[in-house]
Coordinates of C-alpha atoms and ligand atoms in Angstrom, one line a residue:
X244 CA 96.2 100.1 141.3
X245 CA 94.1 97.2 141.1
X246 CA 90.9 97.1 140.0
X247 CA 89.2 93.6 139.4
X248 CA 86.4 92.6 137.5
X249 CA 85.0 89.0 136.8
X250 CA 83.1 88.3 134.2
X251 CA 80.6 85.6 133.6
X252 CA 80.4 85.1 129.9
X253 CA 78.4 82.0 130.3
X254 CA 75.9 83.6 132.7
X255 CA 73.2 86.1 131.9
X256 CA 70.8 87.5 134.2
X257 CA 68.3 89.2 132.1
X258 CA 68.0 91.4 128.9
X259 CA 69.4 94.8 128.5
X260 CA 65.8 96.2 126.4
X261 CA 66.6 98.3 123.5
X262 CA 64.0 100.9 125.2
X263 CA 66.2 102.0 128.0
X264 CA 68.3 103.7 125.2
X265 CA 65.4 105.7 124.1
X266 CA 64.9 109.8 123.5
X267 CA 62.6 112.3 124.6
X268 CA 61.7 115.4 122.1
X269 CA 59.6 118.3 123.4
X270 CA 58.2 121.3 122.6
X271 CA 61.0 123.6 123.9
X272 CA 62.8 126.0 122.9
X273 CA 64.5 125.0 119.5
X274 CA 64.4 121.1 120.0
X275 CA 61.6 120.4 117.6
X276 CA 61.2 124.0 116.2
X277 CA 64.7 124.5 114.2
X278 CA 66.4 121.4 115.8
X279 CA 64.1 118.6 114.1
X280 CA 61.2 120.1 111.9
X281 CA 62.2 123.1 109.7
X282 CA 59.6 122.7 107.2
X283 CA 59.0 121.8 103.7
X284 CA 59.9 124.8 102.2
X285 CA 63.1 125.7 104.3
X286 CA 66.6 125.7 102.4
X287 CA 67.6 123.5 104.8
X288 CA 67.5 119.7 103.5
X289 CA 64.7 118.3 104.7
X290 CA 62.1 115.2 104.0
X291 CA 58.9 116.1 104.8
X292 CA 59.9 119.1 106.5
X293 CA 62.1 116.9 109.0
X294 CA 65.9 118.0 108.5
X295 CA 67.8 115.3 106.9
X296 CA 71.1 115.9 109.0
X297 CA 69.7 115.7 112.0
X298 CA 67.6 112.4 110.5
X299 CA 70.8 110.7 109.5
X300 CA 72.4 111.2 112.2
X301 CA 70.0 110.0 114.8
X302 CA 69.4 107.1 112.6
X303 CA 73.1 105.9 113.1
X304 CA 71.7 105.6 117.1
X305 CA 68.9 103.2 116.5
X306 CA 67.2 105.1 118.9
X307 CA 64.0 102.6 120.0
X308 CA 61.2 104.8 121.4
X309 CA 60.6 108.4 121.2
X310 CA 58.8 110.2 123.9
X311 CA 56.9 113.6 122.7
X312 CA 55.3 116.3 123.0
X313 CA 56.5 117.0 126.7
X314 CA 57.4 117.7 129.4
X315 CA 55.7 120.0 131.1
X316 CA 54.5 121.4 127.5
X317 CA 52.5 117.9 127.1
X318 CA 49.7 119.2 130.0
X319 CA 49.5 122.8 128.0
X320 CA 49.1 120.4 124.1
X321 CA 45.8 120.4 122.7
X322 CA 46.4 118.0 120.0
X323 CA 43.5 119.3 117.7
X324 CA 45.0 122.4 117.0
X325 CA 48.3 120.2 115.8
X326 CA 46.1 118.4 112.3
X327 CA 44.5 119.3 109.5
X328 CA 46.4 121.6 106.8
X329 CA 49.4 123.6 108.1
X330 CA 48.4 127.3 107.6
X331 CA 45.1 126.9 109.0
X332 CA 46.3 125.0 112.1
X333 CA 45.6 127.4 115.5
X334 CA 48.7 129.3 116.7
X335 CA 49.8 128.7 119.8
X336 CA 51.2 130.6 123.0
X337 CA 54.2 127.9 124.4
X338 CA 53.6 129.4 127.9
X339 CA 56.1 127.1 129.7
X340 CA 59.3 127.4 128.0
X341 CA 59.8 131.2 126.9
X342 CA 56.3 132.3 126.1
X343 CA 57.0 131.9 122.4
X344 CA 54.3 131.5 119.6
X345 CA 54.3 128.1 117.7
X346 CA 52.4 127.5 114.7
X347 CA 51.8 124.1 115.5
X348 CA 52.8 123.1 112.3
X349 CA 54.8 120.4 114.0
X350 CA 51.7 117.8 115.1
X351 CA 50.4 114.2 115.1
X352 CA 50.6 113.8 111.6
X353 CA 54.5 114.8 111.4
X354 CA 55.7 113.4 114.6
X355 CA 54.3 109.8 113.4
X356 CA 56.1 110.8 110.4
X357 CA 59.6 111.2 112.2
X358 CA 59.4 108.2 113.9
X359 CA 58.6 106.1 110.7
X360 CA 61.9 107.6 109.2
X361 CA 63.7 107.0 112.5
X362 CA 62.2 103.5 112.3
X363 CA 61.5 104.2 116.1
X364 CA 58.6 103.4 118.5
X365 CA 56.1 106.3 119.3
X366 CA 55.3 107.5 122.9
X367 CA 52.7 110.2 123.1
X368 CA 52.2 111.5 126.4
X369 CA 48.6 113.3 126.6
X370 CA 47.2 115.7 128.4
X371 CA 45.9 115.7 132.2
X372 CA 46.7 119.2 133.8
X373 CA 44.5 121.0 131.4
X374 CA 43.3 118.5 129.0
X375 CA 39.8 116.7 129.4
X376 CA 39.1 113.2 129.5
X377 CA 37.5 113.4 126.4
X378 CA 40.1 115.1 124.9
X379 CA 42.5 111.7 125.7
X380 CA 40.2 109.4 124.1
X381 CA 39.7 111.0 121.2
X382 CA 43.4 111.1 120.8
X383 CA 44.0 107.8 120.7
X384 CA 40.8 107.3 118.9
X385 CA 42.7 109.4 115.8
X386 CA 45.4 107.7 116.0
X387 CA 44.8 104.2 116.5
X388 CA 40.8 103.1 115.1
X389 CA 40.7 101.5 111.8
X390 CA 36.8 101.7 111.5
X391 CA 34.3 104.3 110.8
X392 CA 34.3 106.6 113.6
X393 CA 34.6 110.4 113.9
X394 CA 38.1 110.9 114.6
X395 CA 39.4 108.0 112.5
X396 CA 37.2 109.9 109.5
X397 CA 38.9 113.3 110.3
X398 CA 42.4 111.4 110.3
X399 CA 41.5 110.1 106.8
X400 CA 40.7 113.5 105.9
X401 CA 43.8 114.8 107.0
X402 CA 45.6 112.7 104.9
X403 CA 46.1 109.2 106.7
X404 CA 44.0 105.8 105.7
X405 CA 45.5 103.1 108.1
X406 CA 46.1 103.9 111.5
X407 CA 49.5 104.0 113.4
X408 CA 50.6 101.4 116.0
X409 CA 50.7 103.2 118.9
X410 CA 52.4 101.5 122.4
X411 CA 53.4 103.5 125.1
X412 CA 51.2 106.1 126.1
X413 CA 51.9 108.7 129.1
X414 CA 48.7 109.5 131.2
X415 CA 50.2 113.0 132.1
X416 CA 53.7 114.5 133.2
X417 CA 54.7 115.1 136.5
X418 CA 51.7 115.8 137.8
X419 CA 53.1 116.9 141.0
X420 CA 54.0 120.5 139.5
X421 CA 53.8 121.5 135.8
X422 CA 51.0 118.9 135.5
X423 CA 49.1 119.8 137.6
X424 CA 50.0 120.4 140.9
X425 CA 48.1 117.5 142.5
X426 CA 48.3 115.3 145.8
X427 CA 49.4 111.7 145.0
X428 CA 46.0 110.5 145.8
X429 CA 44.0 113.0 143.6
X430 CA 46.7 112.2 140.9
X431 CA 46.0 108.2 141.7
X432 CA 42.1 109.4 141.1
X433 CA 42.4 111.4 138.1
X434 CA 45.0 108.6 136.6
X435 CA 42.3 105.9 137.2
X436 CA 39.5 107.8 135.6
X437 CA 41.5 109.1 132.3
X438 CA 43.6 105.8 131.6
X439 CA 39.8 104.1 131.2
X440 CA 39.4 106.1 128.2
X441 CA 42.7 105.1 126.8
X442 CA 41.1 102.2 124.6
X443 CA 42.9 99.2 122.7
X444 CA 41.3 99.7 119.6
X445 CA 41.8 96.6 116.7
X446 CA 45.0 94.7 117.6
X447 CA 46.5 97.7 119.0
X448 CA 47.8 96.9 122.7
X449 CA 48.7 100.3 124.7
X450 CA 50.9 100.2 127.2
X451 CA 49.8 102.8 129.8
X452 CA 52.5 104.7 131.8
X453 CA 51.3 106.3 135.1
X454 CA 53.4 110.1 135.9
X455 CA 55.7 109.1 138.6
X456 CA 57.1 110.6 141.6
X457 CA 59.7 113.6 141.6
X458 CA 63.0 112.2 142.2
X459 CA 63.1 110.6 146.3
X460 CA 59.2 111.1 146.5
X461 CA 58.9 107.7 147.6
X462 CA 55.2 108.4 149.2
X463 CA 54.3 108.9 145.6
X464 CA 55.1 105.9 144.2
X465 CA 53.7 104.0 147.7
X466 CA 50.5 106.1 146.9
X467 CA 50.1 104.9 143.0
X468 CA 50.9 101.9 143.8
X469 CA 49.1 101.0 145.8
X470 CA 46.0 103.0 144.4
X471 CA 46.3 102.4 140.7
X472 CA 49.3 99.8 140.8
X473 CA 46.6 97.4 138.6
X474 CA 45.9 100.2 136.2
X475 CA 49.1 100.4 134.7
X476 CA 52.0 99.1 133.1
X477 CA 54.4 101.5 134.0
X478 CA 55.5 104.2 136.2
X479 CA 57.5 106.6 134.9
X480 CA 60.4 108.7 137.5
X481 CA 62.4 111.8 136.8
X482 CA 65.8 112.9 137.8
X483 CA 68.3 115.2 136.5
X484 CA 72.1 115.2 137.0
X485 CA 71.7 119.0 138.6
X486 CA 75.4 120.2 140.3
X487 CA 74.5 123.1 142.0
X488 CA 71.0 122.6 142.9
X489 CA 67.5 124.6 140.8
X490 CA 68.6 127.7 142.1
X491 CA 72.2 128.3 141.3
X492 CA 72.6 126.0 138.8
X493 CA 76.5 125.7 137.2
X494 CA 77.9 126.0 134.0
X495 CA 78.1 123.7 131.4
X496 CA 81.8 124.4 130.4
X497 CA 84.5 126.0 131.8
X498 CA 84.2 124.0 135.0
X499 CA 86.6 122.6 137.9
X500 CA 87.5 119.8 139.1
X501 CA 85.3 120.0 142.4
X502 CA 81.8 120.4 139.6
X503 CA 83.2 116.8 137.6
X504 CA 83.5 115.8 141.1
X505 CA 79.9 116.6 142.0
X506 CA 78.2 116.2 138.9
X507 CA 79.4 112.3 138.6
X508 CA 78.6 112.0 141.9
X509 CA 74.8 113.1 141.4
X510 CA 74.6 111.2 138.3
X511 CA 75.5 107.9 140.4
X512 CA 72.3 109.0 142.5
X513 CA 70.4 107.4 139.9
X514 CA 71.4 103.6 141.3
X515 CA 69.8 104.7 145.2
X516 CA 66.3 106.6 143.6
X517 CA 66.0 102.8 141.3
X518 CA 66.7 101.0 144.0
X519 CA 64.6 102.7 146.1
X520 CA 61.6 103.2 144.2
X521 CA 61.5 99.6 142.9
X522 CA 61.8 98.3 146.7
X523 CA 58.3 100.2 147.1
X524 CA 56.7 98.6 143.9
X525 CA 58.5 95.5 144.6
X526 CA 55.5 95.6 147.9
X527 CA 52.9 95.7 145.0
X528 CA 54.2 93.7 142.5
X529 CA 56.5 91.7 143.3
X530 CA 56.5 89.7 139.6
X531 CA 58.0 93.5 138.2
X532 CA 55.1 93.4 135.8
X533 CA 55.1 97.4 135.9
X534 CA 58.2 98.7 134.6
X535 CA 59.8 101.7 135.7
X536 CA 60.0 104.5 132.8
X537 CA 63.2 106.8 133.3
X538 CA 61.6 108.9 131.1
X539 CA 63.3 112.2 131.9
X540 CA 66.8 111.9 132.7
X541 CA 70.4 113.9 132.0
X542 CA 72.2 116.9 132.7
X543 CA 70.7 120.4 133.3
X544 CA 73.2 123.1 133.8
X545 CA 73.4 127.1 132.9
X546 CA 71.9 128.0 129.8
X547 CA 74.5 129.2 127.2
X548 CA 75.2 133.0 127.7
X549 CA 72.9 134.8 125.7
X550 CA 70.7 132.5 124.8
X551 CA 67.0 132.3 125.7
X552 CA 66.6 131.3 129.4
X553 CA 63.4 129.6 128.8
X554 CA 65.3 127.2 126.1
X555 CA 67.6 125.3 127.9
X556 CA 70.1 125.3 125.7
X557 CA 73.6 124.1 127.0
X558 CA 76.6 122.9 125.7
X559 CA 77.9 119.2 126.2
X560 CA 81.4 117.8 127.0
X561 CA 83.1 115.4 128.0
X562 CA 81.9 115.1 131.2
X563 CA 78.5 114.2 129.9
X564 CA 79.6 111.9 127.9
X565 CA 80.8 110.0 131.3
X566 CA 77.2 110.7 133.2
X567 CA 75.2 109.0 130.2
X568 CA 78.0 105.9 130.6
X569 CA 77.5 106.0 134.1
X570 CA 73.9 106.1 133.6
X571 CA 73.3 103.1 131.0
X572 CA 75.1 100.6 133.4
X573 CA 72.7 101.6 136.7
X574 CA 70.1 100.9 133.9
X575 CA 71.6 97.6 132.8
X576 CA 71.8 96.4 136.6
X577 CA 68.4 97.4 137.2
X578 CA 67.0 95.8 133.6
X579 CA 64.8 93.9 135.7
X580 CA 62.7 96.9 136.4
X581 CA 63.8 99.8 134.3
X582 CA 62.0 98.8 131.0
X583 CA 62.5 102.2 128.9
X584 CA 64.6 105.2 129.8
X585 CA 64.0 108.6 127.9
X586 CA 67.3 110.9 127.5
X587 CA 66.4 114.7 128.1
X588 CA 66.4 115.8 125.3
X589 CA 67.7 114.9 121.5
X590 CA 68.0 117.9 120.0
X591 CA 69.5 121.5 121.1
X592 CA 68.2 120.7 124.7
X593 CA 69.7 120.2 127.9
X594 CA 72.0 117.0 127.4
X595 CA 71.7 116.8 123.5
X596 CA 72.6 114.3 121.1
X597 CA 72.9 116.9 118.3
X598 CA 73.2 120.7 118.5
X599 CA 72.1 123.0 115.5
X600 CA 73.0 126.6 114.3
X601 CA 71.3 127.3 111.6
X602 CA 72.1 125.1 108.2
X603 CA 75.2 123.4 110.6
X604 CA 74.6 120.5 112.9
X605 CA 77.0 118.9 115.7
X606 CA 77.4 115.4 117.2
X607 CA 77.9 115.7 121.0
X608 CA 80.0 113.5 123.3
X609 CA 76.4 112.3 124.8
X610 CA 75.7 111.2 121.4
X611 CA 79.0 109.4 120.7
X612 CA 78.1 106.9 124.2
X613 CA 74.8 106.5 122.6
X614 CA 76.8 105.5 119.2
X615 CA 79.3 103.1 120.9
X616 CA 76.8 101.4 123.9
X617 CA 74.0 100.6 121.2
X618 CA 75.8 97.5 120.9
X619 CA 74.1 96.4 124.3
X620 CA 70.7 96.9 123.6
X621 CA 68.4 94.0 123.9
X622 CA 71.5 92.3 124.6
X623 CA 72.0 89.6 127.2
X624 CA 73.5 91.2 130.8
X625 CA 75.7 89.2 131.9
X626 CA 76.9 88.3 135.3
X627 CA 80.3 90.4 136.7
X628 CA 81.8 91.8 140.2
X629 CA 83.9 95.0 140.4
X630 CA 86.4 95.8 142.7
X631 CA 87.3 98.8 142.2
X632 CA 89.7 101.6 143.8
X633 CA 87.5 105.1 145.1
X634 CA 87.8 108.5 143.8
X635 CA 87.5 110.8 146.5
X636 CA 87.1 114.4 147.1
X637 CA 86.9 115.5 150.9
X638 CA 84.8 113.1 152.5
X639 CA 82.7 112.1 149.5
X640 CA 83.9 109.1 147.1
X641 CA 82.7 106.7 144.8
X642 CA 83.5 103.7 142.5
X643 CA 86.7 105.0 140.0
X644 CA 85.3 102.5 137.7
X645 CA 82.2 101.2 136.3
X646 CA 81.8 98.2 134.1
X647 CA 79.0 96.5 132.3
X648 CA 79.1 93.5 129.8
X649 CA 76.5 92.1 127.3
X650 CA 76.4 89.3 125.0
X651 CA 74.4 89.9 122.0
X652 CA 72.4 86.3 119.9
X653 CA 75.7 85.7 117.6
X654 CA 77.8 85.3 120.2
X655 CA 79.9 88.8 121.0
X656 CA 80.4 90.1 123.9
X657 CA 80.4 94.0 124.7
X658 CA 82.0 95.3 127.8
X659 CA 82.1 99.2 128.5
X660 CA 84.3 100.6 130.9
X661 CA 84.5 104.1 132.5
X662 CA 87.1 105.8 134.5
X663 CA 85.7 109.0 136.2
X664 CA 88.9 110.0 138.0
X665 CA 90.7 113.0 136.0
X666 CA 94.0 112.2 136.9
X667 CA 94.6 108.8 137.2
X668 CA 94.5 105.7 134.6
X669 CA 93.0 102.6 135.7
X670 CA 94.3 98.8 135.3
X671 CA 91.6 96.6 135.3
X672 CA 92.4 93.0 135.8
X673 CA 89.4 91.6 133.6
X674 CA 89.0 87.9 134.4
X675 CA 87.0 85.9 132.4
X676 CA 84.5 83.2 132.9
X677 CA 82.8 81.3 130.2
X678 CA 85.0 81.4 126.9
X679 CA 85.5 78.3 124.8
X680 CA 89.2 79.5 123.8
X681 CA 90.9 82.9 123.6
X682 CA 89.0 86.0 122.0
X683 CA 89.7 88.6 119.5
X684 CA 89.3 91.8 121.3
X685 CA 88.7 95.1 119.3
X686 CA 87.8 98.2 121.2
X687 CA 86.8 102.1 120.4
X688 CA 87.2 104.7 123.5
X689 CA 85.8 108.3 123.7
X690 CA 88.8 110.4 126.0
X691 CA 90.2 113.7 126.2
X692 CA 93.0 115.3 128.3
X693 CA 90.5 118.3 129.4
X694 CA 87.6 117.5 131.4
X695 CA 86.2 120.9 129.4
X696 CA 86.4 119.0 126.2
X697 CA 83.4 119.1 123.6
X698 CA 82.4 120.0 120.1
X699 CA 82.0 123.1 118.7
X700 CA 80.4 124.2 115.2
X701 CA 83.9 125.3 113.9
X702 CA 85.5 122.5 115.1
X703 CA 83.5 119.3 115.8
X704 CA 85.6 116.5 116.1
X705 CA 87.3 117.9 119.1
X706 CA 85.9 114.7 121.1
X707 CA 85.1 111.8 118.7
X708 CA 85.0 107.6 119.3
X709 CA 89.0 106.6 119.1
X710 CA 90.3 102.7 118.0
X711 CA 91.4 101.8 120.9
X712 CA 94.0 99.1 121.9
X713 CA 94.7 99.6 125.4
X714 CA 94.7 96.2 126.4
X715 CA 97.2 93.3 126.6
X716 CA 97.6 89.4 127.8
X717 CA 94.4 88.7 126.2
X718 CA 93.8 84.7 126.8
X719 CA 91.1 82.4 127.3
X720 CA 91.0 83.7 130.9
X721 CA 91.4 87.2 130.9
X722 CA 93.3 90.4 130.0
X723 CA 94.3 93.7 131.7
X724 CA 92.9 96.9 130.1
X725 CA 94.3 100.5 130.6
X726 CA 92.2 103.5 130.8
X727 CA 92.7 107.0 130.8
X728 CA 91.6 109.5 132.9
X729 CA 88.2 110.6 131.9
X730 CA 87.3 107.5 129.5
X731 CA 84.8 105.4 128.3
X732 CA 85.9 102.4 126.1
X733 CA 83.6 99.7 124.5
X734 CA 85.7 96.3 123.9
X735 CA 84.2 93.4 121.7
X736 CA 85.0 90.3 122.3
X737 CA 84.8 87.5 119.8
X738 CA 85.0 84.1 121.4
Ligands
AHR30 O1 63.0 118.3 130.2 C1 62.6 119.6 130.6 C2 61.4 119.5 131.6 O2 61.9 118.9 132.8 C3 60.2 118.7 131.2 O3 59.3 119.5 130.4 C4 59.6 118.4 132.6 O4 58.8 117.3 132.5 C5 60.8 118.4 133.5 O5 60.6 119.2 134.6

């Protein structure tokens, strides 16, 4: 078949931000428990009680921006009972996810901790459900003052002179439900009041993100818009990839092909809700100064048989290894106005980078796209049209392939590719636009023969990042490229 993409290597049309490959970590179930923070005294290596497997390999995703402590769990945090020395620190009852008793050992202190050894960007979302006003201020005034004041005392005493740079702050989290339960206009209200308290202290600039609408809830974003549109800096929006629907939700493995089908389909939802949503803010603010923060996003499927249903636990193949490709390039077109995007979650939660049993640790297909597409971030997009052949199922199709390219300051040029279809390769004619003389091409692909495919603690390498060299007739102009069934490829071109 043909399928025909032109590329523009001479023509970019706007920056692919690091942020939109960035991570959310919450209080649930055994994400930062277990999965992230075992302790200093564990036998499990650990710096600073953070696990140094899980460290090292989530430093090998230069992941940008780190979202925490929820979720849902973020309007239950009272952030006081989270400093000052461990075994004195209140208990607390996680009433959300699985009514289990942390110990809150896990808090300000040690989060700002993991991000310094991730070398990644904090973003605290605070407390509007059940959390005062003054309760927000203070907060920030812990973490961010550098004079004499109360809380910036207590955070000496607790062990920390100078105080973090802190950017992105969350007034709330889905303040529709868990947060809340509030009307867009109350919310609007209540957003205006609490974000006033959220001071720049010093030279420290906050960048205030507004809770956003539930997935097509386009009356909400209309709503803050227009009421608090000059409040904020961004607006955050939350959509899983959910075959099935909430109530009879599917498994993660051991699936057909009419769930691939589905589940790639949903995931391609994610281009109509952007579109859609940024048409209403585009009536506001037309310059895009408010970004759109896709800060909760991924697969949620069955928990694993047996396992806590309050946890989320799943396993992770193949196929979502395709719906975070498929995902990163409706980001890249829409880099205009999606200026951070948060994967749900990094550790042993819903679409994970890393799972954890015990002392072992395993890399998931999610996290092996995240490996191979960091090459595009803060990278130029460039300029390409797809033609492309559909992949149908009764009267439903979409796109067989999806292509984005990037062209980073030294010159190379990243293209990922994806064919969804499980039972056909694709040629894509790849014409090229731009070059000053034929390229050397390299390329790495991440492909199995079973959709089911995916890691598991005895054996996990079942699905790892492949050289690839499907490609041929490379020139000045062009090249064809083969994919497999049920691929996603990276090529790098060097002009
Ligand atoms: O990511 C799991 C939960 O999904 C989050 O806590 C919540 O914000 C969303 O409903």
């Amino acid at each position: 078949m043909k399928h025909t993409v032109t590329l523009n290597a001479d023509l970019p049309v706007g920056t692919i931000s690091r942020h939109l490959y960035g991570h959310f970590a919450e209080h649930l179930g055994r994400c930062i428990y277990e999965g992230i923070w075992v302790g200093e005294d564990s036998p499990i290596p650990n710096t600073q009680g953070i696990r140094n497997d899980v460290l090292e390999a989530l430093r090998q995703l230069s992941i940008p921006v780190l979202r925490w402590p929820g979720g849902c769990f973020a309007d239950e945090y009272h952030w006081k009972d989270g400093v000052g020395p461990r075994e004195s620190r209140k208990r607390m009852v996680n009433t959300h996810w699985g009514g289990v008793v942390e110990n809150n050992h896990f808090g300000t202190h040690e989060f700002f901790t993991l991000c310094e050894l991730l070398g990644t960007e904090p973003y605290i979302c605070g407390n509007v459900g059940s959390g005062a006003v003054q309760e927000m201020q203070e907060w920030v005034e812990y973490m961010t003052f550098d004079g004499e004041s109360p809380m910036a005392n207590w955070r000496r005493e607790n062990g920390r002179d100078k105080p973090w740079r802190l950017k992105y702050f969350g007034v709330g989290n889905e303040n529709w439900g868990c947060g809340g339960n509030m009307r867009p206009e109350y919310y609007a209200d209540e957003y205006r009041r609490y974000q006033t308290y959220v001071r720049n202290y010093g030279e420290n600039r906050i960048y205030k993100i507004a809770g956003g609408p539930n997935v097509d809830d386009y009356k909400w974003t209309e709503v803050l818009m227009k009421e608090a549109g000059r409040h904020m800096d961004g607006l955050s929006l939350h959509y899983y990839t959910l075959p099935g629907g909430w109530d009879s939700k599917r498994p993660a493995i051991g699936f057909d092909e009419d769930e691939w089908f589905e589940t790639m389909r949903k995931a391609l939802d994610m281009d109509e809700l952007i579109t859609r949503h940024s048409a209403v803010m585009d009536r506001y603010d037309p310059d895009k100064r408010v970004g759109l923060i896709v800060d909760e996003w991924g697969t949620w499927f069955q928990v694993e048989l047996g396992t806590n249903p309050g946890f989320l636990y799943q396993q992770n193949s193949l196929r979502d290894a395709l719906v975070a490709a498929l995902h990163f390039h409706v980001f890249h077109r829409h880099c205009d106005r999606v200026h951070m995007a948060n994967i749900a979650q990094t550790v042993n939660v819903l679409q994970a980078m890393v799972l954890t049993e015990g002392s072992k640790m395993l890399l998931t297909p999610t996290y092996h796209v995240f490996e191979m597409f960091k090459v595009h971030q803060d990278a130029a997009a460039l300029s390409l049209h797809t033609e492309t052949e559909t992949y149908r199922s009764g009267d439903q199709s979409m796109p067989q392939v999806s292509v984005s390219a990037s062209k980073r300051e030294n010159g190379l040029i990243h293209i990922s590719l994806c064919n969804v279809h499980p039972g056909s390769e694709a040629t894509v004619s790849l014409r090229l636009r731009g070059l000053a003389g034929t390229p050397a091409v390299s390329g790495r692909i991440l492909t199995h023969a079973d959709m089911n495919a995916h890691n598991t603690f005895e054996r996990p390498d079942t699905l790892q990042p492949q050289a690839y060299d499907g490609y041929s007739d490379v020139s000045r102009d062009g090249l064809s490229v083969t994919l497999p069934p049920m691929s996603v490829a990276v090529l790098e071109l060097r002009d």
